Amino acid sequence: QVQVVASGGGMVQTGGSLRLSCTVSGLTFAKHAMNWFRQAPGKEREMVSCIEWSGHITSYADSANNRFTISRDNGKNAVFLQMNDLKPEDTAMYFCAAHHVPEFYNCGDMNNLYWGQGTQVTVSS
């Protein structure tokens, strides 16, 4: 059984930082690409960042490209999202997700994913 657990969200002021974590069990983590998505109230879920299974390739939404960094530690079955210079528009529920298919990378595709429960990020103005 696949289990995806996200953590690390919280409340920060504009310009602050947070590091989100996500641990995965029940699959061969080192062979699965990982994604971070976010969804604000009343808005569609959107891609934030993705990382290929070995970590050789990463992708970012334009809004996150110069402020966020995705990384993974395959020895710990974990993926991270370091978020710096946070802005009010970053306020959202953040979700991590693992691709069902090993060695498959299609950043932003919300189909065929194992989803975590989400962790809330709130950035005050």
Short mmCIF file of N, CA and C in Angstrom, two decimals:
data_model
loop_
_atom_site.label_atom_id
_atom_site.label_comp_id
_atom_site.label_asym_id
_atom_site.label_seq_id
_atom_site.Cartn_x
_atom_site.Cartn_y
_atom_site.Cartn_z
N GLN A 1 0.85 -1.18 0.00
CA GLN A 1 0.00 0.00 0.00
C GLN A 1 0.89 1.24 0.00
N VAL A 2 0.62 2.16 -0.91
CA VAL A 2 1.40 3.37 -1.03
C VAL A 2 0.88 4.41 -0.06
N GLN A 3 1.80 5.05 0.65
CA GLN A 3 1.46 6.10 1.58
C GLN A 3 2.35 7.31 1.32
N VAL A 4 1.74 8.48 1.20
CA VAL A 4 2.44 9.72 0.92
C VAL A 4 2.06 10.70 2.02
N VAL A 5 3.06 11.22 2.73
CA VAL A 5 2.81 12.08 3.88
C VAL A 5 3.58 13.38 3.74
N ALA A 6 2.86 14.49 3.65
CA ALA A 6 3.46 15.81 3.54
C ALA A 6 3.46 16.51 4.89
N SER A 7 4.46 17.34 5.12
CA SER A 7 4.57 18.09 6.36
C SER A 7 5.40 19.35 6.13
N GLY A 8 5.44 20.21 7.12
CA GLY A 8 6.30 21.38 7.08
C GLY A 8 5.62 22.70 6.79
N GLY A 9 4.33 22.68 6.51
CA GLY A 9 3.62 23.92 6.27
C GLY A 9 3.48 24.74 7.54
N GLY A 10 3.05 25.98 7.37
CA GLY A 10 2.89 26.86 8.51
C GLY A 10 2.52 28.25 8.07
N MET A 11 2.63 29.18 9.00
CA MET A 11 2.31 30.59 8.75
C MET A 11 3.57 31.42 8.85
N VAL A 12 3.82 32.22 7.82
CA VAL A 12 4.99 33.08 7.78
C VAL A 12 4.60 34.45 7.24
N GLN A 13 5.45 35.43 7.48
CA GLN A 13 5.27 36.74 6.92
C GLN A 13 5.88 36.81 5.53
N THR A 14 5.45 37.78 4.77
CA THR A 14 6.03 38.01 3.46
C THR A 14 7.55 38.09 3.56
N GLY A 15 8.22 37.36 2.67
CA GLY A 15 9.67 37.32 2.68
C GLY A 15 10.26 36.19 3.49
N GLY A 16 9.45 35.46 4.22
CA GLY A 16 9.92 34.36 5.03
C GLY A 16 10.15 33.10 4.22
N SER A 17 10.57 32.04 4.92
CA SER A 17 10.91 30.78 4.28
C SER A 17 10.26 29.61 5.00
N LEU A 18 10.00 28.56 4.25
CA LEU A 18 9.54 27.29 4.78
C LEU A 18 10.18 26.18 3.97
N ARG A 19 10.35 25.03 4.61
CA ARG A 19 10.76 23.83 3.89
C ARG A 19 9.72 22.75 4.08
N LEU A 20 9.10 22.34 3.00
CA LEU A 20 8.14 21.27 3.03
C LEU A 20 8.84 19.93 2.82
N SER A 21 8.33 18.90 3.48
CA SER A 21 8.87 17.56 3.35
C SER A 21 7.76 16.61 2.95
N CYS A 22 8.15 15.54 2.29
CA CYS A 22 7.20 14.51 1.90
C CYS A 22 7.91 13.17 1.93
N THR A 23 7.35 12.23 2.66
CA THR A 23 7.90 10.89 2.71
C THR A 23 6.94 9.92 2.06
N VAL A 24 7.50 8.91 1.42
CA VAL A 24 6.71 7.96 0.64
C VAL A 24 7.11 6.54 1.04
N SER A 25 6.12 5.69 1.19
CA SER A 25 6.37 4.28 1.45
C SER A 25 5.46 3.44 0.56
N GLY A 26 5.83 2.19 0.38
CA GLY A 26 5.00 1.29 -0.40
C GLY A 26 5.35 1.19 -1.86
N LEU A 27 6.39 1.87 -2.29
CA LEU A 27 6.89 1.74 -3.65
C LEU A 27 8.40 1.93 -3.65
N THR A 28 9.01 1.64 -4.78
CA THR A 28 10.45 1.83 -4.90
C THR A 28 10.70 3.30 -5.20
N PHE A 29 10.89 4.08 -4.14
CA PHE A 29 10.91 5.53 -4.24
C PHE A 29 11.92 6.02 -5.26
N ALA A 30 13.08 5.40 -5.32
CA ALA A 30 14.16 5.87 -6.19
C ALA A 30 13.84 5.72 -7.67
N LYS A 31 12.73 5.06 -8.00
CA LYS A 31 12.34 4.90 -9.40
C LYS A 31 11.12 5.73 -9.78
N HIS A 32 10.65 6.59 -8.87
CA HIS A 32 9.44 7.36 -9.13
C HIS A 32 9.70 8.86 -9.08
N ALA A 33 9.25 9.54 -10.13
CA ALA A 33 9.27 10.99 -10.12
C ALA A 33 8.30 11.53 -9.07
N MET A 34 8.60 12.71 -8.55
CA MET A 34 7.77 13.34 -7.54
C MET A 34 7.38 14.74 -7.97
N ASN A 35 6.18 15.14 -7.59
CA ASN A 35 5.65 16.46 -7.93
C ASN A 35 5.17 17.17 -6.67
N TRP A 36 5.27 18.49 -6.69
CA TRP A 36 4.58 19.35 -5.73
C TRP A 36 3.53 20.17 -6.47
N PHE A 37 2.31 20.18 -5.94
CA PHE A 37 1.22 20.99 -6.45
C PHE A 37 0.71 21.88 -5.32
N ARG A 38 -0.06 22.89 -5.68
CA ARG A 38 -0.72 23.70 -4.67
C ARG A 38 -2.09 24.13 -5.17
N GLN A 39 -2.97 24.42 -4.22
CA GLN A 39 -4.31 24.86 -4.55
C GLN A 39 -4.78 25.87 -3.52
N ALA A 40 -5.11 27.05 -4.00
CA ALA A 40 -5.68 28.10 -3.17
C ALA A 40 -7.20 28.03 -3.22
N PRO A 41 -7.89 28.53 -2.21
CA PRO A 41 -9.35 28.49 -2.22
C PRO A 41 -9.94 29.15 -3.46
N GLY A 42 -10.87 28.46 -4.11
CA GLY A 42 -11.52 28.99 -5.28
C GLY A 42 -10.71 28.94 -6.55
N LYS A 43 -9.53 28.34 -6.51
CA LYS A 43 -8.68 28.28 -7.68
C LYS A 43 -8.33 26.84 -8.03
N GLU A 44 -7.89 26.66 -9.26
CA GLU A 44 -7.50 25.34 -9.71
C GLU A 44 -6.17 24.92 -9.10
N ARG A 45 -6.02 23.63 -8.95
CA ARG A 45 -4.74 23.10 -8.51
C ARG A 45 -3.69 23.34 -9.60
N GLU A 46 -2.50 23.73 -9.19
CA GLU A 46 -1.46 24.03 -10.16
C GLU A 46 -0.14 23.38 -9.77
N MET A 47 0.66 23.11 -10.78
CA MET A 47 1.97 22.55 -10.56
C MET A 47 2.90 23.60 -9.97
N VAL A 48 3.71 23.19 -9.01
CA VAL A 48 4.73 24.06 -8.44
C VAL A 48 6.12 23.61 -8.89
N SER A 49 6.42 22.33 -8.70
CA SER A 49 7.74 21.82 -9.04
C SER A 49 7.70 20.31 -9.17
N CYS A 50 8.64 19.78 -9.94
CA CYS A 50 8.75 18.34 -10.15
C CYS A 50 10.22 17.94 -10.15
N ILE A 51 10.46 16.68 -9.81
CA ILE A 51 11.81 16.15 -9.85
C ILE A 51 11.78 14.73 -10.37
N GLU A 52 12.66 14.46 -11.30
CA GLU A 52 12.77 13.15 -11.90
C GLU A 52 13.31 12.15 -10.86
N TRP A 53 13.09 10.85 -11.09
CA TRP A 53 13.34 9.84 -10.08
C TRP A 53 14.76 9.84 -9.53
N SER A 54 15.74 10.12 -10.36
CA SER A 54 17.13 10.14 -9.90
C SER A 54 17.58 11.52 -9.43
N GLY A 55 16.76 12.53 -9.65
CA GLY A 55 17.11 13.89 -9.30
C GLY A 55 17.89 14.64 -10.36
N HIS A 56 18.11 14.03 -11.51
CA HIS A 56 18.89 14.66 -12.56
C HIS A 56 18.16 15.80 -13.26
N ILE A 57 16.83 15.77 -13.23
CA ILE A 57 16.03 16.78 -13.91
C ILE A 57 15.02 17.37 -12.93
N THR A 58 14.91 18.68 -12.92
CA THR A 58 13.89 19.36 -12.12
C THR A 58 13.15 20.36 -12.98
N SER A 59 11.93 20.70 -12.57
CA SER A 59 11.11 21.66 -13.28
C SER A 59 10.39 22.54 -12.26
N TYR A 60 10.10 23.79 -12.67
CA TYR A 60 9.43 24.74 -11.79
C TYR A 60 8.40 25.54 -12.55
N ALA A 61 7.32 25.87 -11.87
CA ALA A 61 6.41 26.87 -12.40
C ALA A 61 7.11 28.21 -12.46
N ASP A 62 6.68 29.07 -13.38
CA ASP A 62 7.33 30.38 -13.51
C ASP A 62 7.31 31.16 -12.20
N SER A 63 6.22 31.05 -11.45
CA SER A 63 6.09 31.79 -10.21
C SER A 63 7.05 31.33 -9.13
N ALA A 64 7.57 30.11 -9.26
CA ALA A 64 8.43 29.53 -8.25
C ALA A 64 9.89 29.42 -8.67
N ASN A 65 10.18 29.65 -9.91
CA ASN A 65 11.47 29.30 -10.50
C ASN A 65 12.67 29.89 -9.77
N ASN A 66 12.57 31.12 -9.32
CA ASN A 66 13.72 31.79 -8.71
C ASN A 66 13.66 31.82 -7.19
N ARG A 67 12.65 31.21 -6.60
CA ARG A 67 12.48 31.26 -5.15
C ARG A 67 12.41 29.90 -4.48
N PHE A 68 11.98 28.89 -5.20
CA PHE A 68 11.79 27.55 -4.65
C PHE A 68 12.84 26.59 -5.19
N THR A 69 13.18 25.59 -4.39
CA THR A 69 14.11 24.56 -4.81
C THR A 69 13.59 23.20 -4.39
N ILE A 70 13.47 22.30 -5.35
CA ILE A 70 13.05 20.94 -5.06
C ILE A 70 14.28 20.04 -4.98
N SER A 71 14.24 19.08 -4.07
CA SER A 71 15.33 18.13 -3.93
C SER A 71 14.77 16.81 -3.42
N ARG A 72 15.59 15.77 -3.47
CA ARG A 72 15.14 14.49 -2.95
C ARG A 72 16.30 13.74 -2.32
N ASP A 73 15.96 12.88 -1.38
CA ASP A 73 16.92 12.01 -0.72
C ASP A 73 16.36 10.60 -0.85
N ASN A 74 16.87 9.88 -1.83
CA ASN A 74 16.32 8.55 -2.10
C ASN A 74 16.63 7.56 -0.98
N GLY A 75 17.67 7.82 -0.21
CA GLY A 75 17.96 6.97 0.93
C GLY A 75 16.94 7.09 2.05
N LYS A 76 16.22 8.20 2.08
CA LYS A 76 15.19 8.44 3.09
C LYS A 76 13.78 8.41 2.53
N ASN A 77 13.64 8.09 1.27
CA ASN A 77 12.33 8.09 0.60
C ASN A 77 11.62 9.43 0.80
N ALA A 78 12.36 10.51 0.57
CA ALA A 78 11.83 11.83 0.88
C ALA A 78 12.11 12.82 -0.25
N VAL A 79 11.17 13.73 -0.43
CA VAL A 79 11.33 14.85 -1.34
C VAL A 79 11.05 16.12 -0.55
N PHE A 80 11.72 17.21 -0.92
CA PHE A 80 11.63 18.46 -0.18
C PHE A 80 11.34 19.61 -1.13
N LEU A 81 10.72 20.64 -0.59
CA LEU A 81 10.54 21.88 -1.32
C LEU A 81 10.95 23.03 -0.41
N GLN A 82 12.10 23.60 -0.71
CA GLN A 82 12.57 24.77 0.03
C GLN A 82 11.96 26.01 -0.62
N MET A 83 11.23 26.78 0.16
CA MET A 83 10.52 27.95 -0.33
C MET A 83 11.08 29.19 0.36
N ASN A 84 11.66 30.07 -0.42
CA ASN A 84 12.23 31.31 0.09
C ASN A 84 11.49 32.51 -0.49
N ASP A 85 11.64 33.64 0.18
CA ASP A 85 11.01 34.89 -0.26
C ASP A 85 9.52 34.68 -0.55
N LEU A 86 8.83 34.12 0.41
CA LEU A 86 7.42 33.80 0.22
C LEU A 86 6.57 35.06 0.11
N LYS A 87 5.54 34.95 -0.71
CA LYS A 87 4.63 36.05 -0.99
C LYS A 87 3.21 35.63 -0.65
N PRO A 88 2.32 36.59 -0.40
CA PRO A 88 0.93 36.23 -0.10
C PRO A 88 0.29 35.34 -1.16
N GLU A 89 0.65 35.53 -2.41
CA GLU A 89 0.09 34.70 -3.46
C GLU A 89 0.56 33.25 -3.43
N ASP A 90 1.53 32.94 -2.57
CA ASP A 90 1.94 31.56 -2.36
C ASP A 90 1.03 30.82 -1.38
N THR A 91 0.13 31.53 -0.73
CA THR A 91 -0.78 30.92 0.22
C THR A 91 -1.65 29.87 -0.48
N ALA A 92 -1.59 28.65 0.02
CA ALA A 92 -2.31 27.55 -0.61
C ALA A 92 -2.11 26.29 0.21
N MET A 93 -2.89 25.28 -0.11
CA MET A 93 -2.61 23.94 0.37
C MET A 93 -1.62 23.31 -0.60
N TYR A 94 -0.53 22.80 -0.08
CA TYR A 94 0.50 22.20 -0.89
C TYR A 94 0.44 20.68 -0.80
N PHE A 95 0.47 20.03 -1.96
CA PHE A 95 0.36 18.59 -2.06
C PHE A 95 1.59 18.01 -2.73
N CYS A 96 2.10 16.92 -2.21
CA CYS A 96 3.10 16.16 -2.94
C CYS A 96 2.45 14.92 -3.52
N ALA A 97 3.03 14.42 -4.59
CA ALA A 97 2.45 13.28 -5.28
C ALA A 97 3.53 12.50 -6.00
N ALA A 98 3.38 11.19 -5.98
CA ALA A 98 4.28 10.30 -6.68
C ALA A 98 3.61 9.74 -7.92
N HIS A 99 4.34 9.64 -9.00
CA HIS A 99 3.80 9.02 -10.19
C HIS A 99 3.59 7.53 -9.97
N HIS A 100 2.48 7.02 -10.49
CA HIS A 100 2.20 5.59 -10.41
C HIS A 100 3.26 4.78 -11.12
N VAL A 101 3.71 5.25 -12.27
CA VAL A 101 4.56 4.47 -13.15
C VAL A 101 6.02 4.78 -12.85
N PRO A 102 6.83 3.76 -12.61
CA PRO A 102 8.25 4.01 -12.37
C PRO A 102 8.96 4.53 -13.62
N GLU A 103 9.99 5.33 -13.40
CA GLU A 103 10.80 5.90 -14.47
C GLU A 103 9.95 6.60 -15.52
N PHE A 104 8.99 7.37 -15.04
CA PHE A 104 8.10 8.16 -15.88
C PHE A 104 8.10 9.58 -15.36
N TYR A 105 8.29 10.53 -16.27
CA TYR A 105 8.39 11.94 -15.88
C TYR A 105 7.55 12.79 -16.83
N ASN A 106 6.48 13.36 -16.31
CA ASN A 106 5.63 14.25 -17.08
C ASN A 106 5.13 15.33 -16.12
N CYS A 107 5.95 16.29 -15.90
CA CYS A 107 5.69 17.31 -14.89
C CYS A 107 4.40 18.07 -15.17
N GLY A 108 3.57 18.20 -14.15
CA GLY A 108 2.32 18.93 -14.27
C GLY A 108 1.11 18.07 -14.57
N ASP A 109 1.32 16.85 -14.98
CA ASP A 109 0.22 15.93 -15.26
C ASP A 109 -0.34 15.44 -13.92
N MET A 110 -1.62 15.70 -13.68
CA MET A 110 -2.24 15.34 -12.41
C MET A 110 -2.94 13.98 -12.43
N ASN A 111 -2.78 13.25 -13.50
CA ASN A 111 -3.35 11.91 -13.59
C ASN A 111 -2.36 10.86 -13.13
N ASN A 112 -2.88 9.77 -12.63
CA ASN A 112 -2.07 8.61 -12.25
C ASN A 112 -1.01 8.95 -11.22
N LEU A 113 -1.44 9.61 -10.16
CA LEU A 113 -0.56 10.01 -9.07
C LEU A 113 -1.05 9.44 -7.75
N TYR A 114 -0.11 9.15 -6.88
CA TYR A 114 -0.41 8.89 -5.48
C TYR A 114 -0.26 10.20 -4.73
N TRP A 115 -1.34 10.66 -4.11
CA TRP A 115 -1.38 11.98 -3.48
C TRP A 115 -1.16 11.92 -1.98
N GLY A 116 -0.44 12.90 -1.48
CA GLY A 116 -0.36 13.12 -0.05
C GLY A 116 -1.57 13.89 0.43
N GLN A 117 -1.66 14.08 1.75
CA GLN A 117 -2.84 14.71 2.35
C GLN A 117 -2.82 16.23 2.25
N GLY A 118 -1.68 16.80 1.94
CA GLY A 118 -1.55 18.24 1.84
C GLY A 118 -1.09 18.88 3.14
N THR A 119 -0.38 20.00 3.00
CA THR A 119 0.05 20.79 4.15
C THR A 119 -0.17 22.26 3.81
N GLN A 120 -0.74 23.00 4.76
CA GLN A 120 -1.16 24.37 4.51
C GLN A 120 0.00 25.34 4.67
N VAL A 121 0.14 26.23 3.69
CA VAL A 121 1.09 27.33 3.75
C VAL A 121 0.31 28.63 3.70
N THR A 122 0.53 29.49 4.69
CA THR A 122 -0.14 30.77 4.74
C THR A 122 0.90 31.87 4.89
N VAL A 123 0.86 32.83 3.98
CA VAL A 123 1.82 33.93 3.98
C VAL A 123 1.05 35.23 4.19
N SER A 124 1.33 35.91 5.26
CA SER A 124 0.63 37.14 5.59
C SER A 124 1.22 38.32 4.83
N SER A 125 0.38 39.29 4.55
CA SER A 125 0.81 40.46 3.80
C SER A 125 1.52 41.46 4.69
#
